[in-house]
PDB file of C-alpha atoms in Angstrom:
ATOM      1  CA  UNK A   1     255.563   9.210  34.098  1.00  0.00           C
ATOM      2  CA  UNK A   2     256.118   8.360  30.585  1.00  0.00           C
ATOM      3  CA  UNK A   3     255.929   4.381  31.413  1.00  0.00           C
ATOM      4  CA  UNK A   4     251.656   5.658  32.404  1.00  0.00           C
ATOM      5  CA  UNK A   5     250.956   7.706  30.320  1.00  0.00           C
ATOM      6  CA  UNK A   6     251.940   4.970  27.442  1.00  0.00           C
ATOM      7  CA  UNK A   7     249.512   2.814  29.188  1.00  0.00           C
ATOM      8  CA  UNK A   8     246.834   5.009  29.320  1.00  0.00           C
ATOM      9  CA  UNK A   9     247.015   5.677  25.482  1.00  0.00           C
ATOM     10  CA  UNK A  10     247.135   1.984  25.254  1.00  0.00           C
ATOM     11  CA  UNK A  11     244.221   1.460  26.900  1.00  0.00           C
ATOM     12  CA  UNK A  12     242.048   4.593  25.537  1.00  0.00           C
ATOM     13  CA  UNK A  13     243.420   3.198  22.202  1.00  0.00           C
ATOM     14  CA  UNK A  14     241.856  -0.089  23.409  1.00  0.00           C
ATOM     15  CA  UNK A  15     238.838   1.194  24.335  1.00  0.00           C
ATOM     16  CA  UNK A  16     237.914   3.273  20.805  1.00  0.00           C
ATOM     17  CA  UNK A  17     239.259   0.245  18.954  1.00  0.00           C
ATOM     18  CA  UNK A  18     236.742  -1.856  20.500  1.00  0.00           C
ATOM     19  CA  UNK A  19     233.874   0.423  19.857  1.00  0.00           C
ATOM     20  CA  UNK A  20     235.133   0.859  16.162  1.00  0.00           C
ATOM     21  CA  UNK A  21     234.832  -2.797  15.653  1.00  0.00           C
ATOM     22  CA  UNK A  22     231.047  -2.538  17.483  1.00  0.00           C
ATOM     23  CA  UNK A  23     230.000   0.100  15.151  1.00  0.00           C
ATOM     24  CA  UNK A  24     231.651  -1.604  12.296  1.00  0.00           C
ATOM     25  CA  UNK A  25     229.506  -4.682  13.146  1.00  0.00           C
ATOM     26  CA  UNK A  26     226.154  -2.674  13.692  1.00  0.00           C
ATOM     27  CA  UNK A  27     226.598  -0.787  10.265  1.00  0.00           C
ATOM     28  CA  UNK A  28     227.716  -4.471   8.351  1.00  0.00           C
ATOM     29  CA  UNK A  29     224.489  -5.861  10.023  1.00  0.00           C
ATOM     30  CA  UNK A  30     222.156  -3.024   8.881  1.00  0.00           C
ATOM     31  CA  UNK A  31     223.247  -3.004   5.320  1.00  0.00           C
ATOM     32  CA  UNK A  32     222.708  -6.898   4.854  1.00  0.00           C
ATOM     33  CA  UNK A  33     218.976  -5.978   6.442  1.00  0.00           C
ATOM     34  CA  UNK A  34     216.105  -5.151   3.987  1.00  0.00           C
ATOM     35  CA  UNK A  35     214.428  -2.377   6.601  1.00  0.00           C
ATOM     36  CA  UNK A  36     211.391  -0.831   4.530  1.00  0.00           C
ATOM     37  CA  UNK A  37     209.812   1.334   7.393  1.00  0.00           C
ATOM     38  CA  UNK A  38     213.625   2.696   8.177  1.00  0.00           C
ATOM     39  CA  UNK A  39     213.146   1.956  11.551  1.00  0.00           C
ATOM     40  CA  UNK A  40     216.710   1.870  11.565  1.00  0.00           C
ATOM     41  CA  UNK A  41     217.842   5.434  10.688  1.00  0.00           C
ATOM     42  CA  UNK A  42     219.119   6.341  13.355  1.00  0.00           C
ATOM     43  CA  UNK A  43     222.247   3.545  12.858  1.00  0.00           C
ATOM     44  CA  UNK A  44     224.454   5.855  11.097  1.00  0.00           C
ATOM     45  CA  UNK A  45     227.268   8.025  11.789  1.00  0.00           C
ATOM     46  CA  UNK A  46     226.837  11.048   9.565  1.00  0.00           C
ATOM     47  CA  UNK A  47     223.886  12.430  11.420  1.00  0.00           C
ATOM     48  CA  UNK A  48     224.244  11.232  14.861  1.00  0.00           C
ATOM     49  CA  UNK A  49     226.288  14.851  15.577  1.00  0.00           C
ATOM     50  CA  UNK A  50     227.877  13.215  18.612  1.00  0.00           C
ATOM     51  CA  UNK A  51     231.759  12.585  19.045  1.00  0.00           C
ATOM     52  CA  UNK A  52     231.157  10.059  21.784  1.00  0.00           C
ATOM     53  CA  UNK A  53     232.695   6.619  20.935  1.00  0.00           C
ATOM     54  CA  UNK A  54     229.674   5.015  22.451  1.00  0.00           C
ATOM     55  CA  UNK A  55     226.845   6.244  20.445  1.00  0.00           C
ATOM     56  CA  UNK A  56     225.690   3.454  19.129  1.00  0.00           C
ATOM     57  CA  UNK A  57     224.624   2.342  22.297  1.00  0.00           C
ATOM     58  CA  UNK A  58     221.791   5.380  21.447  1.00  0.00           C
ATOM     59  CA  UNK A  59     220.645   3.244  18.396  1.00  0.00           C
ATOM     60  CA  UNK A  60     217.693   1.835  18.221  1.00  0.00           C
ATOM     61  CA  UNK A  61     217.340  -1.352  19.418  1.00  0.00           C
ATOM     62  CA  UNK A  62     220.365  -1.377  21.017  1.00  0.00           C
ATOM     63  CA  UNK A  63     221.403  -1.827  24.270  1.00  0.00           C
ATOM     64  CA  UNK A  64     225.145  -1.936  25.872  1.00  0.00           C
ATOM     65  CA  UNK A  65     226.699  -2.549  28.979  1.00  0.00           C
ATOM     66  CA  UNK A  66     228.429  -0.029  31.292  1.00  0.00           C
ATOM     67  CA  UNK A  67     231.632  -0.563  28.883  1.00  0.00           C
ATOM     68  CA  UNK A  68     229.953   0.697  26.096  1.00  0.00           C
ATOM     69  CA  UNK A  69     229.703  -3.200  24.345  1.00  0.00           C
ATOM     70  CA  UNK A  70     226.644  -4.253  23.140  1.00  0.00           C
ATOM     71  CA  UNK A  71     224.902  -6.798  25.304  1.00  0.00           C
ATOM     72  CA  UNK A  72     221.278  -7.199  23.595  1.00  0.00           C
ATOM     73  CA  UNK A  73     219.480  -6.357  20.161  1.00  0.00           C
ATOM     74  CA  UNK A  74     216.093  -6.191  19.964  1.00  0.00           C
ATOM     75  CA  UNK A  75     215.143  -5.768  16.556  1.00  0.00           C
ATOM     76  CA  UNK A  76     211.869  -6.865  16.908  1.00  0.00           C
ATOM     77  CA  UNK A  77     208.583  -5.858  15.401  1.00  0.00           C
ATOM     78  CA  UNK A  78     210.692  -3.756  12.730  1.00  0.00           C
ATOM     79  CA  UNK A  79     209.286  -5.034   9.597  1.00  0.00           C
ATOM     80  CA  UNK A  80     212.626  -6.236   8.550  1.00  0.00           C
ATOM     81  CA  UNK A  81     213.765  -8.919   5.909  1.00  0.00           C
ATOM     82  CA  UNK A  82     216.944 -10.747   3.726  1.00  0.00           C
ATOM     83  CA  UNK A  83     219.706 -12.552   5.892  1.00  0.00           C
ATOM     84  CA  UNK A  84     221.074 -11.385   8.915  1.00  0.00           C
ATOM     85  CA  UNK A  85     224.978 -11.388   8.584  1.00  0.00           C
ATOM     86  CA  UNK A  86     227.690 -13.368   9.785  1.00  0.00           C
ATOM     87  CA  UNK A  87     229.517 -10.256  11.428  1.00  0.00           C
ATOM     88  CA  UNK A  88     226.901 -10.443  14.278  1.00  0.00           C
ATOM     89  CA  UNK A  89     229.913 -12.693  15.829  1.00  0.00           C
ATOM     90  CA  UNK A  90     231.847  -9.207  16.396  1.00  0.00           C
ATOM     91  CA  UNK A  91     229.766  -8.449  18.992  1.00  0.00           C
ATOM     92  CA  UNK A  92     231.179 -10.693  21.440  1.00  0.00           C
ATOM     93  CA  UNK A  93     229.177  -9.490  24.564  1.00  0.00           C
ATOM     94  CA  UNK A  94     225.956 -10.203  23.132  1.00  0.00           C
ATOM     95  CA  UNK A  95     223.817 -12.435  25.047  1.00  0.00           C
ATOM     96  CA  UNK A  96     220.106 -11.666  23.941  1.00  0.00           C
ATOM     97  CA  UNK A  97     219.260 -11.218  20.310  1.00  0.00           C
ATOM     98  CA  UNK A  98     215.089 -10.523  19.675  1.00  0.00           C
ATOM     99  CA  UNK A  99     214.807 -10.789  16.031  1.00  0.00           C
ATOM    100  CA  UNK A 100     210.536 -11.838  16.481  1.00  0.00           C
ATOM    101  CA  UNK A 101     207.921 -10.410  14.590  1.00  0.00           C
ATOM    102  CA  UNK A 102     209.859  -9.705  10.966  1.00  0.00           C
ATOM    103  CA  UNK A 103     209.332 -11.332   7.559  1.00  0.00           C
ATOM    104  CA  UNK A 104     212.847 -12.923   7.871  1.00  0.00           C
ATOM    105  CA  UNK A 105     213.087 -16.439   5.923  1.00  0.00           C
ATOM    106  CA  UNK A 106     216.435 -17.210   5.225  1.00  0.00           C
ATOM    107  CA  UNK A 107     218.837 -19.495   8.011  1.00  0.00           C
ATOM    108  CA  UNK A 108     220.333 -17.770  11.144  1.00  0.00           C
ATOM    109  CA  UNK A 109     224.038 -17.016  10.839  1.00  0.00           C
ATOM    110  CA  UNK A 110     226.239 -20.202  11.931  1.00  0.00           C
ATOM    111  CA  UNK A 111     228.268 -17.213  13.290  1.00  0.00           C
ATOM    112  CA  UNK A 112     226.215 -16.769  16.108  1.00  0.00           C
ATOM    113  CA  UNK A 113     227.423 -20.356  17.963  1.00  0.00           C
ATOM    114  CA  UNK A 114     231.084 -18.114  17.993  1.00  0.00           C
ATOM    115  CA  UNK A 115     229.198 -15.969  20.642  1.00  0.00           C
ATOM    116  CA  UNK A 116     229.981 -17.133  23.975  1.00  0.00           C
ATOM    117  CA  UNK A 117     228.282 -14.507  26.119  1.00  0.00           C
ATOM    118  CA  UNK A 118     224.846 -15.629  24.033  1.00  0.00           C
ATOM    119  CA  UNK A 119     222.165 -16.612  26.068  1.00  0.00           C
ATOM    120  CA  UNK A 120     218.859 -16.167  24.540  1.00  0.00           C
ATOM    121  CA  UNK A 121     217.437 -15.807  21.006  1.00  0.00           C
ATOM    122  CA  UNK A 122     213.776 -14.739  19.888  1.00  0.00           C
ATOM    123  CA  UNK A 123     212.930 -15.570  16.203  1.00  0.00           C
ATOM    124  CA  UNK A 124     209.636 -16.533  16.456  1.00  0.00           C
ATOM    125  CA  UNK A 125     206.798 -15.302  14.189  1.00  0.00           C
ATOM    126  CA  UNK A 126     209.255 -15.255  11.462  1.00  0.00           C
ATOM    127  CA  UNK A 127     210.277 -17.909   8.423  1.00  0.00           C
ATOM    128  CA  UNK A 128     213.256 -18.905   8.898  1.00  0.00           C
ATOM    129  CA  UNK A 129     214.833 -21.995   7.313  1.00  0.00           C
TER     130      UNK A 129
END
């Protein structure tokens, strides 16, 4: 009995870890944004009221797997701007990132070749270097 129920903290432990590190990334991503029409608000965790672990699956733009880990951003038509940051690469399930239709104009995060569930990658209508 006490051998499982060590496990099962382990994993639960596991599992809130892993969506600490996924919010951690979405909130390090945000702030290195420039996001004039706040289309963003939402990504925050002082006025989200919820308790779940997973609620950042509920931000916009994002959009998780059954496991709660992000699989696909689509930030697109958002009016955003600056860099996006290297921390993207702590999403590790992420295989579609739609970044089109910004004013973004700086390089893409070298980061984002450390993601090897990445598949596909919208940055057109943009300025990227």
């Amino acid at each position: 009995m006490k051998i499982h129920l060590f496990c099962l903290l382990i994993t639960g432990f596991f599992f809130v870890s892993s969506d600490g590190v996924e919010i951690s990334t979405l909130l390090a991503l945000k702030s290195s944004l420039v996001n004039p029409m706040d289309h963003l608000k939402d990504w925050s965790l002082a006025n989200n009221g919820s308790s779940s672990n997973s609620v950042h699956c509920k931000w916009t733009g994002v959009f998780c797997n059954s496991e709660s880990y992000v699989e696909r951003l689509d930030l697109s038509n958002m009016n955003l701007s600056s860099r996006v940051s290297d921390q993207i690469q702590g999403l590790q399930s992420l295989s579609s990132l739609n970044l089109c239709c910004n004013d973004f104009s700086t390089s893409l995060p070298k980061s984002l070749a450390n993601l090897t569930s990445f598949k596909s990658i919208d940055v057109s209508q943009n300025n990227f270097v």
